[in-house]
XYZ file of N, CA and C in Angstrom:
807
model
N -0.528 16.445 -1.879
C -0.418 15.107 -1.132
C -1.766 14.407 -1.159
N -1.463 13.184 -1.264
C -2.714 12.282 -1.472
C -3.310 11.983 -0.049
N -2.335 12.104 1.017
C -2.926 11.732 2.158
C -2.708 10.335 2.574
N -3.305 9.936 3.613
C -3.085 8.549 4.238
C -4.141 7.587 3.972
N -3.978 6.403 3.531
C -5.177 5.263 3.571
C -5.016 4.393 4.858
N -5.842 4.352 5.575
C -5.858 3.257 6.547
C -6.878 2.110 6.258
N -6.297 0.967 6.321
C -6.928 -0.481 5.832
C -7.015 -1.278 7.077
N -8.351 -1.641 7.513
C -8.318 -2.759 8.301
C -9.259 -3.861 7.652
N -8.406 -5.105 7.190
C -8.837 -6.114 6.470
C -9.973 -6.988 7.195
N -10.851 -7.468 6.451
C -12.075 -8.234 7.127
C -11.394 -9.191 8.054
N -11.945 -9.359 9.109
C -11.740 -10.221 10.188
C -10.258 -9.939 10.941
N -9.686 -8.778 10.842
C -8.327 -8.513 11.427
C -8.423 -7.592 12.624
N -9.833 -7.149 12.890
C -9.998 -6.239 13.972
C -10.158 -6.936 15.250
N -9.789 -8.296 15.476
C -10.123 -8.765 16.574
C -11.412 -9.756 16.724
N -11.631 -10.376 17.735
C -12.990 -11.288 18.102
C -13.498 -10.720 19.364
N -14.260 -9.982 19.315
C -14.927 -9.665 20.634
C -16.377 -8.943 20.507
N -17.346 -9.054 21.551
C -18.554 -8.329 21.349
C -19.450 -9.067 20.220
N -19.205 -10.413 19.988
C -20.055 -11.088 18.946
C -19.617 -10.728 17.538
N -18.328 -10.232 17.337
C -17.999 -9.677 16.009
C -16.779 -10.366 15.625
N -16.649 -11.636 15.543
C -15.287 -12.240 15.155
C -14.918 -12.032 13.655
N -15.942 -11.645 12.823
C -15.635 -11.566 11.375
C -16.100 -10.204 10.900
N -15.620 -9.126 11.531
C -15.959 -7.791 11.166
C -15.657 -7.406 9.685
N -16.520 -6.582 9.203
C -16.189 -6.244 7.879
C -14.862 -5.474 7.681
N -14.483 -5.230 6.386
C -13.119 -4.539 6.206
C -13.535 -2.917 6.186
N -12.607 -2.235 6.694
C -12.862 -0.849 6.948
C -11.618 -0.108 6.211
N -11.993 1.067 5.461
C -10.980 1.733 5.000
C -11.197 3.279 5.047
N -10.275 4.146 5.460
C -10.316 5.350 5.944
C -9.357 6.202 5.051
N -9.614 7.308 4.710
C -8.758 8.059 4.021
C -8.646 9.552 4.501
N -7.497 9.893 5.074
C -7.223 11.085 5.893
C -6.351 11.896 5.170
N -6.596 13.316 5.061
C -5.682 14.239 4.496
C -4.887 14.808 5.635
N -3.909 15.724 5.176
C -3.050 16.410 6.080
C -3.749 17.070 7.118
N -3.242 16.906 8.425
C -4.091 17.620 9.715
C -5.160 16.763 10.349
N -5.513 15.696 9.450
C -6.914 14.862 9.953
C -6.247 13.940 10.891
N -7.328 13.379 11.965
C -6.845 12.426 12.907
C -7.946 11.254 12.737
N -7.432 10.012 12.983
C -8.261 8.873 13.320
C -7.979 8.154 14.543
N -8.994 7.948 15.451
C -8.677 7.340 16.657
C -9.057 6.051 16.409
N -8.262 4.853 17.188
C -8.643 3.459 17.078
C -8.604 2.907 18.616
N -9.328 1.716 18.657
C -9.545 1.088 20.068
C -10.812 0.348 20.147
N -11.148 -0.195 20.997
C -12.589 -0.826 21.122
C -13.678 0.117 21.034
N -13.455 1.258 21.621
C -14.592 2.255 21.351
C -15.856 1.974 22.313
N -16.678 2.864 22.502
C -17.885 2.871 23.226
C -18.719 4.090 22.959
N -20.116 3.915 23.428
C -20.883 5.160 23.094
C -20.274 6.493 23.476
N -19.440 6.561 24.697
C -18.900 7.452 25.256
C -17.511 7.840 24.632
N -16.943 6.879 24.119
C -15.469 6.781 23.304
C -15.532 6.593 21.897
N -16.177 7.440 21.062
C -16.076 6.981 19.712
C -15.031 6.872 19.116
N -14.657 5.955 18.272
C -13.568 5.566 17.348
C -13.792 5.525 15.924
N -12.761 5.919 15.085
C -13.100 5.685 13.682
C -12.616 4.288 13.059
N -11.743 3.546 14.016
C -11.150 2.239 13.463
C -11.553 1.374 14.936
N -12.623 0.560 14.721
C -12.984 -0.023 15.896
C -12.234 -1.496 15.752
N -11.394 -1.919 16.703
C -10.853 -3.182 17.147
C -11.414 -3.881 18.347
N -12.153 -4.859 18.028
C -13.055 -5.577 18.972
C -12.211 -6.553 19.709
N -11.208 -6.270 20.545
C -10.755 -7.177 21.233
C -10.518 -6.803 22.771
N -10.818 -7.712 23.632
C -10.863 -7.172 25.038
C -9.812 -6.753 25.774
N -8.523 -7.092 25.205
C -7.267 -6.610 25.714
C -6.910 -5.247 25.060
N -7.614 -4.633 24.200
C -7.270 -3.358 23.534
C -8.286 -2.291 24.371
N -7.445 -1.251 24.687
C -8.295 -0.178 25.359
C -9.463 0.436 24.459
N -10.470 1.165 25.282
C -11.323 1.713 24.397
C -10.851 2.940 23.553
N -9.845 3.516 23.933
C -9.130 4.549 23.037
C -7.791 4.077 23.163
N -7.256 3.314 22.150
C -6.007 2.620 22.140
C -4.969 3.597 21.645
N -5.245 4.517 20.710
C -4.357 5.383 19.959
C -4.984 6.144 18.995
N -4.075 6.887 18.130
C -4.720 7.572 17.109
C -3.561 7.815 16.197
N -3.995 8.205 14.885
C -3.125 8.350 13.997
C -3.291 9.775 13.431
N -2.254 10.631 13.201
C -2.438 11.931 12.935
C -1.566 12.013 11.527
N -2.254 12.786 10.650
C -1.524 13.159 9.157
C -0.939 14.323 9.055
N 0.478 14.324 8.627
C 1.035 15.643 8.320
C 1.371 15.432 6.671
N 2.115 16.542 6.334
C 2.249 16.711 4.734
C 2.958 15.565 4.170
N 3.903 14.944 4.641
C 4.733 13.797 4.195
C 4.929 12.800 4.965
N 4.333 12.502 6.099
C 4.356 11.350 7.091
C 3.106 11.343 7.820
N 3.084 10.362 8.550
C 2.014 10.418 9.696
C 2.601 9.969 11.061
N 1.908 10.227 11.971
C 2.365 9.903 13.358
C 1.516 9.071 14.126
N 2.143 8.265 15.159
C 1.225 7.376 16.032
C 1.266 7.762 17.446
N 0.261 7.868 17.980
C 0.079 8.179 19.504
C -0.486 6.797 20.156
N 0.298 6.370 21.212
C -0.058 5.223 21.956
C -0.703 5.690 23.310
N -1.883 5.528 23.507
C -2.508 5.995 24.642
C -2.734 4.787 25.741
N -2.127 3.702 25.413
C -2.187 2.724 26.294
C -1.098 2.796 27.227
N -1.409 2.433 28.604
C -0.564 2.812 29.827
C 0.381 1.454 29.915
N -0.024 0.588 29.330
C 0.980 -0.870 29.534
C 1.565 -1.464 28.459
N 0.788 -1.255 27.060
C 1.082 -1.907 26.041
C 1.981 -1.173 25.172
N 3.066 -1.822 24.565
C 3.740 -1.010 23.237
C 2.888 -1.483 22.064
N 2.949 -0.907 20.988
C 2.551 -1.220 19.584
C 3.686 -1.432 18.613
N 3.629 -2.214 17.696
C 4.634 -2.431 16.723
C 4.177 -1.749 15.484
N 4.978 -1.049 14.648
C 4.807 -0.733 13.657
C 5.826 -1.563 12.597
N 5.198 -2.238 11.634
C 6.184 -3.071 10.801
C 6.239 -2.520 9.277
N 7.195 -2.787 8.816
C 7.475 -2.302 7.386
C 7.419 -3.839 6.474
N 6.209 -4.041 6.118
C 6.108 -5.356 5.372
C 7.041 -5.325 4.074
N 7.447 -4.200 3.507
C 8.311 -4.234 2.127
C 9.831 -4.239 2.656
N 10.211 -4.222 4.010
C 11.332 -4.204 4.311
C 11.886 -5.584 4.810
N 13.237 -5.693 5.199
C 13.861 -7.074 5.661
C 13.407 -7.013 7.231
N 12.409 -7.113 7.715
C 12.081 -7.196 9.113
C 12.119 -5.980 9.827
N 11.975 -4.621 9.117
C 12.217 -3.474 9.866
C 10.998 -3.309 10.661
N 11.237 -2.565 11.914
C 9.947 -2.463 12.587
C 10.292 -1.135 13.627
N 9.180 -0.427 14.184
C 9.325 0.251 15.164
C 8.482 -0.029 16.323
N 8.943 0.231 17.311
C 8.259 -0.057 18.780
C 7.847 1.318 19.306
N 6.576 1.598 19.410
C 5.893 2.817 20.160
C 5.486 2.539 21.555
N 6.246 2.946 22.256
C 5.988 2.445 23.906
C 4.681 3.208 24.406
N 4.213 2.776 25.697
C 3.044 3.260 26.337
C 3.152 4.808 26.414
N 2.096 5.541 26.278
C 1.888 6.966 26.346
C 2.872 7.874 25.469
N 3.525 7.013 24.370
C 4.108 7.850 23.531
C 3.280 8.711 22.720
N 3.574 10.020 22.442
C 2.596 10.861 21.613
C 3.369 11.203 20.393
N 2.738 11.135 19.093
C 3.159 11.636 18.002
C 4.446 11.018 17.373
N 4.609 9.727 17.635
C 5.846 9.200 16.977
C 5.811 9.302 15.486
N 6.759 9.814 14.729
C 6.727 9.663 13.462
C 7.141 8.478 12.716
N 6.338 8.132 11.687
C 6.579 6.680 11.140
C 7.098 6.973 9.751
N 8.138 6.322 9.405
C 8.956 6.935 8.076
C 8.408 5.699 7.019
N 7.885 4.719 7.185
C 7.653 3.714 6.023
C 6.393 4.295 5.305
N 6.737 3.936 3.956
C 5.640 4.265 3.049
C 4.467 3.464 3.120
N 4.547 2.125 3.541
C 3.601 1.107 3.810
C 3.794 0.426 5.148
N 2.857 0.369 5.972
C 3.284 -0.002 7.519
C 2.037 -0.790 7.781
N 2.343 -1.634 8.732
C 1.273 -2.784 9.429
C 1.299 -2.380 10.924
N 0.340 -1.873 11.577
C 0.318 -1.480 12.999
C -0.149 -2.767 13.893
N 0.534 -3.127 14.623
C 0.303 -4.385 15.283
C -0.009 -4.101 16.808
N -1.260 -4.541 17.516
C -1.342 -4.610 18.642
C -1.481 -5.785 19.459
N -0.920 -6.028 20.624
C -0.808 -7.244 21.360
C -2.374 -7.644 21.942
N -2.626 -8.995 22.034
C -3.878 -9.603 22.486
C -3.515 -10.462 23.321
N -4.552 -11.283 24.126
C -4.297 -12.252 24.856
C -4.633 -13.521 24.159
N -4.962 -13.506 22.964
C -5.211 -14.686 22.052
C -3.961 -15.177 21.412
N -4.145 -16.084 20.418
C -3.146 -16.460 19.492
C -2.673 -15.599 18.366
N -3.769 -14.792 18.057
C -3.767 -13.905 16.770
C -3.652 -12.415 17.397
N -2.510 -11.656 16.913
C -2.677 -10.394 17.044
C -3.556 -9.461 16.292
N -4.042 -8.211 16.599
C -4.926 -7.299 15.849
C -3.864 -6.501 15.110
N -4.097 -6.102 13.945
C -3.556 -5.327 12.957
C -4.198 -4.701 12.124
N -3.680 -3.465 11.668
C -4.206 -2.780 10.402
C -2.995 -2.250 9.742
N -3.335 -1.627 8.310
C -2.625 -1.354 7.522
C -2.436 0.385 7.340
N -1.378 0.881 7.137
C -1.430 2.454 6.740
C -0.323 2.601 5.455
N -0.982 3.127 4.520
C -0.346 3.778 3.512
C -0.002 5.162 3.588
N 1.173 5.543 3.571
C 1.680 6.742 3.933
C 1.249 7.868 2.848
N 1.484 9.161 3.027
C 1.454 10.101 1.910
C 2.765 9.942 0.887
N 2.566 10.496 -0.345
C 3.781 10.383 -1.269
C 4.850 11.070 -0.510
N 6.065 10.432 -0.800
C 7.148 10.973 -0.101
C 7.626 12.231 -1.009
N 8.529 13.209 -0.410
C 8.929 14.418 -1.224
C 10.358 14.011 -1.326
N 10.707 14.420 -2.708
C 12.077 14.165 -3.105
C 12.730 15.630 -3.615
N 13.909 15.952 -3.549
C 14.483 16.967 -4.137
C 14.630 16.914 -5.544
N 14.519 18.243 -6.452
C 14.670 18.123 -7.633
C 16.303 17.996 -7.884
N 16.530 16.848 -8.567
C 17.961 16.954 -8.871
C 18.619 18.124 -9.797
N 17.763 18.575 -10.608
C 18.428 19.804 -11.440
C 18.425 21.045 -10.561
N 17.917 20.954 -9.440
C 17.884 22.283 -8.440
C 18.837 22.176 -7.359
N 19.756 21.090 -7.238
C 20.600 20.906 -6.130
C 21.621 21.910 -6.200
N 21.989 22.350 -4.962
C 23.078 23.507 -4.917
C 22.343 24.922 -5.175
N 21.279 25.190 -5.465
C 20.751 26.561 -5.923
C 19.991 26.975 -4.701
N 19.664 28.336 -4.429
C 18.843 28.579 -3.356
C 17.376 28.097 -3.456
N 16.918 27.770 -2.247
C 15.347 27.421 -2.179
C 14.478 28.256 -2.585
N 13.531 27.827 -3.468
C 12.258 28.366 -3.637
C 11.264 27.371 -3.491
N 10.100 27.424 -4.231
C 9.240 26.299 -4.026
C 9.625 24.966 -4.541
N 9.347 23.854 -3.468
C 9.706 22.660 -3.735
C 9.227 22.125 -4.955
N 10.235 21.280 -5.696
C 9.532 20.618 -6.942
C 9.343 19.039 -6.267
N 8.154 18.793 -6.480
C 7.861 17.223 -6.175
C 7.643 16.361 -7.521
N 7.769 15.072 -7.241
C 7.622 14.308 -8.378
C 6.098 13.922 -8.863
N 5.770 13.944 -9.949
C 4.270 13.711 -10.189
C 3.771 12.337 -9.908
N 4.739 11.481 -9.727
C 4.281 10.073 -9.686
C 5.415 9.473 -8.653
N 5.179 9.408 -7.405
C 6.276 9.016 -6.394
C 5.994 7.587 -6.200
N 7.038 6.759 -6.821
C 6.960 5.453 -6.763
C 8.279 4.751 -6.114
N 8.159 3.918 -5.208
C 9.154 3.318 -4.610
C 9.571 1.914 -5.241
N 10.785 1.895 -5.691
C 10.955 0.715 -6.762
C 11.469 -0.657 -5.837
N 11.552 -0.412 -4.636
C 11.746 -1.407 -3.771
C 10.596 -2.267 -3.170
N 9.401 -1.548 -3.587
C 8.148 -1.876 -2.827
C 7.431 -2.996 -3.439
N 6.595 -3.886 -2.902
C 5.879 -4.914 -3.682
C 4.768 -4.143 -4.705
N 4.163 -3.224 -4.250
C 3.337 -2.638 -5.171
C 3.881 -2.403 -6.706
N 5.211 -1.951 -6.545
C 5.990 -1.559 -7.868
C 6.284 -2.885 -8.512
N 6.643 -4.017 -8.053
C 6.722 -5.452 -8.561
C 5.406 -5.854 -9.261
N 4.061 -5.570 -8.663
C 3.082 -5.845 -9.161
C 2.864 -4.872 -10.406
N 3.316 -3.780 -10.432
C 3.108 -2.787 -11.598
C 4.041 -3.316 -12.778
N 5.260 -3.792 -12.499
C 6.163 -4.373 -13.388
C 5.551 -5.513 -14.073
N 5.006 -6.515 -13.195
C 4.348 -7.769 -13.645
C 3.215 -7.372 -14.785
N 2.301 -6.207 -14.371
C 1.381 -5.829 -15.187
C 1.720 -5.418 -16.512
N 2.881 -4.700 -16.744
C 3.349 -4.277 -17.673
C 4.276 -5.096 -18.496
N 4.682 -6.192 -17.930
C 5.757 -7.121 -18.747
C 5.423 -7.529 -19.985
N 4.024 -8.048 -20.296
C 3.844 -8.446 -21.618
C 4.076 -7.300 -22.600
N 3.587 -5.988 -22.260
C 3.828 -5.059 -23.309
C 5.392 -4.668 -23.558
N 6.045 -4.841 -22.426
C 7.396 -4.500 -22.513
C 8.235 -5.544 -23.129
N 7.598 -6.715 -23.278
C 8.102 -7.773 -24.016
C 7.741 -7.979 -25.609
N 7.036 -6.871 -25.837
C 6.499 -6.648 -27.371
C 5.454 -7.696 -27.736
N 4.619 -8.112 -26.627
C 3.700 -9.106 -26.762
C 2.240 -8.140 -26.711
N 2.337 -7.348 -27.636
C 1.117 -6.246 -27.753
C -0.077 -6.846 -27.978
N -0.215 -8.033 -28.271
C -1.928 -8.403 -28.373
C -2.080 -9.305 -27.258
N -1.137 -9.599 -26.170
C -1.396 -10.156 -25.068
C -2.419 -9.422 -23.969
N -3.481 -9.767 -23.451
C -4.270 -8.703 -22.507
C -3.366 -8.718 -21.280
N -3.735 -7.500 -20.495
C -2.935 -7.312 -19.421
C -3.088 -8.392 -18.371
N -2.185 -8.880 -17.790
C -2.115 -10.158 -16.943
C -3.462 -10.070 -15.618
N -4.096 -10.882 -15.469
C -5.287 -11.092 -14.396
C -4.525 -11.117 -13.053
N -5.418 -10.928 -11.880
C -4.739 -10.937 -10.593
C -4.114 -12.439 -10.289
N -4.886 -13.601 -10.704
C -4.087 -14.883 -10.327
C -2.926 -14.861 -11.266
N -2.538 -14.340 -12.425
C -1.638 -14.497 -13.261
C -0.424 -13.932 -12.656
N -0.578 -12.598 -11.883
C 0.491 -11.732 -11.213
C 0.775 -12.683 -9.990
N -0.103 -13.314 -9.222
C 0.269 -14.066 -8.086
C 1.466 -15.052 -8.639
N 0.952 -15.762 -9.585
C 1.967 -16.953 -10.076
C 3.044 -16.256 -10.585
N 3.059 -15.195 -11.165
C 4.374 -14.734 -11.902
C 5.335 -14.154 -10.995
N 4.870 -13.642 -9.561
C 5.816 -13.425 -8.581
C 6.044 -14.374 -7.632
N 5.386 -15.469 -7.806
C 5.549 -16.473 -6.642
C 7.098 -16.824 -6.532
N 7.809 -16.770 -7.592
C 9.179 -17.161 -7.446
C 10.061 -16.138 -6.805
N 9.644 -14.820 -6.501
C 10.245 -13.783 -5.965
C 10.401 -14.062 -4.370
N 11.681 -13.759 -3.779
C 11.666 -14.100 -2.225
C 11.004 -13.204 -1.570
N 10.429 -11.950 -1.788
C 9.550 -11.273 -0.903
C 8.102 -11.460 -1.164
N 7.933 -12.453 -2.164
C 6.476 -12.458 -2.624
C 5.795 -13.900 -2.621
N 6.618 -14.852 -1.785
C 6.165 -16.066 -1.637
C 4.836 -16.308 -1.081
N 4.302 -15.582 -0.111
C 3.256 -15.541 0.404
C 2.137 -14.671 -0.174
N 2.447 -13.970 -1.121
C 1.448 -12.995 -1.843
C 0.142 -13.649 -2.390
N -0.948 -12.869 -1.887
C -2.219 -13.691 -2.152
C -3.014 -12.898 -3.411
N -3.828 -13.334 -3.878
C -4.843 -12.387 -4.652
C -5.403 -11.191 -4.229
N -5.827 -11.276 -2.883
C -6.498 -10.230 -2.296
C -5.239 -9.065 -2.115
N -4.131 -9.603 -1.913
C -3.116 -8.501 -1.588
C -2.836 -7.929 -3.057
N -2.603 -8.714 -3.903
C -2.304 -7.859 -5.375
C -3.512 -7.128 -5.787
N -4.931 -7.548 -5.307
C -6.045 -6.353 -5.608
C -5.676 -5.189 -4.957
N -5.390 -5.240 -3.675
C -5.185 -4.139 -2.841
C -3.939 -3.198 -3.317
N -2.701 -3.925 -3.920
C -1.752 -3.007 -4.427
C -2.349 -2.459 -5.818
N -3.057 -3.138 -6.633
C -3.602 -2.502 -7.885
C -4.307 -1.169 -7.463
N -5.502 -1.500 -6.530
C -6.240 -0.239 -6.130
C -5.592 0.960 -5.616
N -4.274 0.571 -4.969
C -3.398 1.485 -4.135
C -2.832 2.290 -5.326
N -2.075 1.511 -6.384
C -1.512 2.311 -7.475
C -2.629 3.133 -8.386
N -3.801 2.795 -8.492
C -4.693 3.373 -9.334
C -5.174 4.472 -8.604
N -5.516 4.546 -7.215
C -6.253 5.538 -6.650
C -5.270 6.364 -5.953
N -4.091 6.216 -5.485
C -3.110 6.876 -4.837
C -1.862 7.215 -5.460
N -1.179 6.332 -6.110
C 0.040 6.603 -6.742
C -0.137 7.133 -7.987
N -0.900 6.723 -8.955
C -1.161 7.109 -10.283
C -2.459 7.940 -10.494
N -3.250 7.911 -9.565
C -4.432 8.780 -9.239
C -5.169 8.690 -10.643
N -5.588 7.804 -11.063
C -6.315 7.268 -12.227
C -8.063 7.311 -11.807
N -8.419 8.076 -12.865
C -10.107 8.396 -12.786
C -10.745 7.177 -13.877
N -11.509 6.304 -13.262
C -12.381 5.415 -14.063
C -13.848 5.880 -14.100
N -14.295 5.488 -15.412
C -15.673 5.762 -15.565
C -16.621 4.922 -14.659
N -18.020 5.331 -14.379
C -18.690 4.481 -13.636
C -18.866 3.164 -14.291
N -18.645 2.150 -13.233
C -18.818 0.954 -13.533
C -20.159 0.334 -14.522
N -21.322 1.182 -14.045
C -22.448 1.002 -14.644
C -22.873 1.661 -16.118
N -21.920 2.212 -16.674
C -22.099 3.123 -17.786
C -21.848 2.100 -18.766
N -23.039 2.224 -19.818
C -22.898 1.013 -20.895
C -21.625 1.154 -21.757
N -21.040 -0.085 -22.125
C -19.969 -0.223 -23.038
C -18.666 0.121 -22.385
N -18.626 0.243 -20.969
C -17.323 0.489 -20.398
C -16.639 -0.753 -20.036
N -17.302 -2.078 -20.056
C -16.370 -3.170 -19.840
C -16.488 -3.298 -18.231
N -15.580 -4.347 -17.906
C -15.363 -4.762 -16.665
C -14.396 -3.469 -15.895
N -14.860 -3.214 -14.668
C -14.205 -2.095 -14.173
C -12.723 -2.468 -13.811
N -12.536 -3.558 -13.105
C -11.186 -3.842 -12.646
C -10.208 -4.182 -14.011
N -10.722 -4.601 -14.908
C -9.919 -4.938 -16.118
C -9.472 -3.430 -16.691
N -10.583 -2.736 -16.755
C -10.213 -1.334 -17.240
C -9.279 -0.739 -16.263
N -9.223 -0.824 -15.087
C -8.410 -0.138 -14.221
C -6.938 -0.734 -14.416
N -6.624 -2.007 -14.732
C -5.345 -2.424 -14.990
C -4.825 -2.092 -16.303
N -5.833 -1.789 -17.214
C -5.316 -1.204 -18.648
C -4.849 0.130 -18.478
N -5.634 0.943 -17.645
C -5.401 2.331 -17.234
C -3.927 2.319 -16.656
N -3.626 1.462 -15.726
C -2.381 1.534 -14.930
C -1.329 1.212 -16.154
N -1.612 0.459 -16.682
C -0.223 -0.160 -17.542
C -0.126 1.076 -18.677
N -1.384 1.587 -19.251
C -1.029 2.495 -20.365
C -0.385 3.734 -19.805
N -0.512 4.255 -18.721
C -0.079 5.396 -17.824
C 1.368 5.146 -17.670
N 1.721 4.149 -16.979
C 3.009 3.716 -16.551
C 4.021 3.647 -17.629
N 3.500 3.148 -18.929
C 4.398 2.839 -20.098
C 4.494 4.101 -20.779
N 3.364 5.131 -20.822
C 3.439 6.377 -21.672
C 4.526 7.290 -20.942
N 4.467 7.246 -19.492
C 5.304 8.195 -18.891
C 6.633 7.618 -18.433
N 7.127 6.507 -18.892
C 8.281 5.698 -18.663
C 8.506 5.319 -17.192
N 7.247 5.135 -16.346
C 7.630 4.834 -14.868
C 8.029 3.518 -14.941
N 7.654 2.424 -15.785
C 8.221 1.198 -15.874
C 9.040 1.186 -17.288
N 10.150 0.512 -17.151
C 10.935 0.507 -18.527
C 11.448 -0.968 -18.471
N 11.994 -1.242 -19.748
C 12.669 -2.592 -19.778
C 13.417 -3.034 -18.808
N 14.262 -2.348 -18.458
C 15.438 -2.543 -17.362
C 14.788 -3.100 -15.930
N 13.536 -2.559 -15.644
C 12.864 -2.881 -14.576
C 12.406 -4.537 -14.560
N 12.385 -5.180 -15.779
C 11.893 -6.402 -15.860
C 13.000 -7.304 -14.855
N 14.085 -6.899 -14.831
C 15.219 -7.556 -13.971
C 14.711 -7.664 -12.598
N 13.683 -6.936 -12.242
C 13.257 -7.155 -10.636
C 12.475 -8.278 -10.577
N 11.859 -8.814 -11.673
C 10.973 -10.044 -11.685
C 11.730 -11.196 -11.582
N 11.004 -12.449 -11.099
C 11.787 -13.735 -11.063
C 12.122 -14.162 -12.656
N 13.205 -15.052 -12.822
C 13.409 -15.294 -14.167
C 11.982 -16.138 -14.658
N 11.952 -15.951 -16.099
C 10.860 -16.597 -16.736
C 11.106 -18.012 -16.795
N 10.180 -18.926 -16.648
C 10.277 -20.346 -16.574
C 9.477 -21.067 -17.721
N 9.650 -22.289 -18.206
C 8.993 -22.928 -19.167
C 9.606 -22.587 -20.491
N 9.176 -23.374 -21.461
C 9.683 -23.225 -22.595
C 9.354 -21.953 -23.539
N 8.286 -21.434 -23.041
C 7.736 -20.147 -23.753
C 8.602 -19.102 -23.305
N 8.710 -18.966 -21.976
C 9.593 -18.102 -21.312
C 11.173 -18.158 -21.996
N 11.834 -19.390 -22.003
C 12.985 -19.321 -22.689
C 13.131 -18.864 -24.115
N 12.019 -19.203 -24.823
C 11.962 -18.741 -26.206
C 11.863 -17.323 -26.181
N 11.344 -16.650 -25.493
C 11.064 -15.216 -25.434
C 12.261 -14.452 -25.132
N 12.991 -15.185 -24.077
C 14.354 -14.514 -23.824
C 15.456 -14.629 -24.739
N 15.429 -15.907 -25.366
C 16.289 -16.055 -26.490
C 16.049 -15.078 -27.862
N 14.737 -14.776 -27.866
C 14.414 -14.000 -29.175
C 14.957 -12.590 -28.899
N 15.000 -12.088 -27.610
C 15.495 -10.828 -27.160
C 17.018 -10.730 -27.201
């Protein structure tokens, strides 16, 4: 299991104590580990600081298991929402004093209420989900067979992966791997990606490389290694195509190609 990644985007942790634009925070937790969140204090240390006066010193905690994570709400008055940004408005409400609520989403946004116009939120990327080996169905249980690369084909990160691989799948072998702005533009016509930003695409690329595909990249300062982010995209595409994680039929997930170049390529196929 790759564990859980908790990410607090820059400026999303509230505005209090003179910190309206706090830096981004990323935590990596393995099975059995716990991260506490809240306003915190010298007497109440927290791993994820949310600087808003409406949030308790110790607002809650995240606990990681083998294949999911749990949310505990320490507030006595406020419910927290756990949204599935990849779904059609799916969310869970975790009531006050609820201990260890299991969260089923692979990608979640935890939202805490405030007295201001803007809520406080952070993101949680869950452990790889475990699937049964289809070849072992109906036989006695032994050791579980897990998938080497657990990818959710309904998730936005998978759309980003398909967009990265698209030029190679369309036999445009000399075309460079798409840049982040190019991916934003390519997915703009998708119903679920109209508000997709370059920062979000970069986060999905990092998630694919570090958590889903577990790609090791050389040190960015080593001579002759080129741009690290471009190398990361190249490695992602190479691995995805070598192992058939993205295939030609996945191109149907992308918005239709527009413009004369797109029509010519489709006609040629």
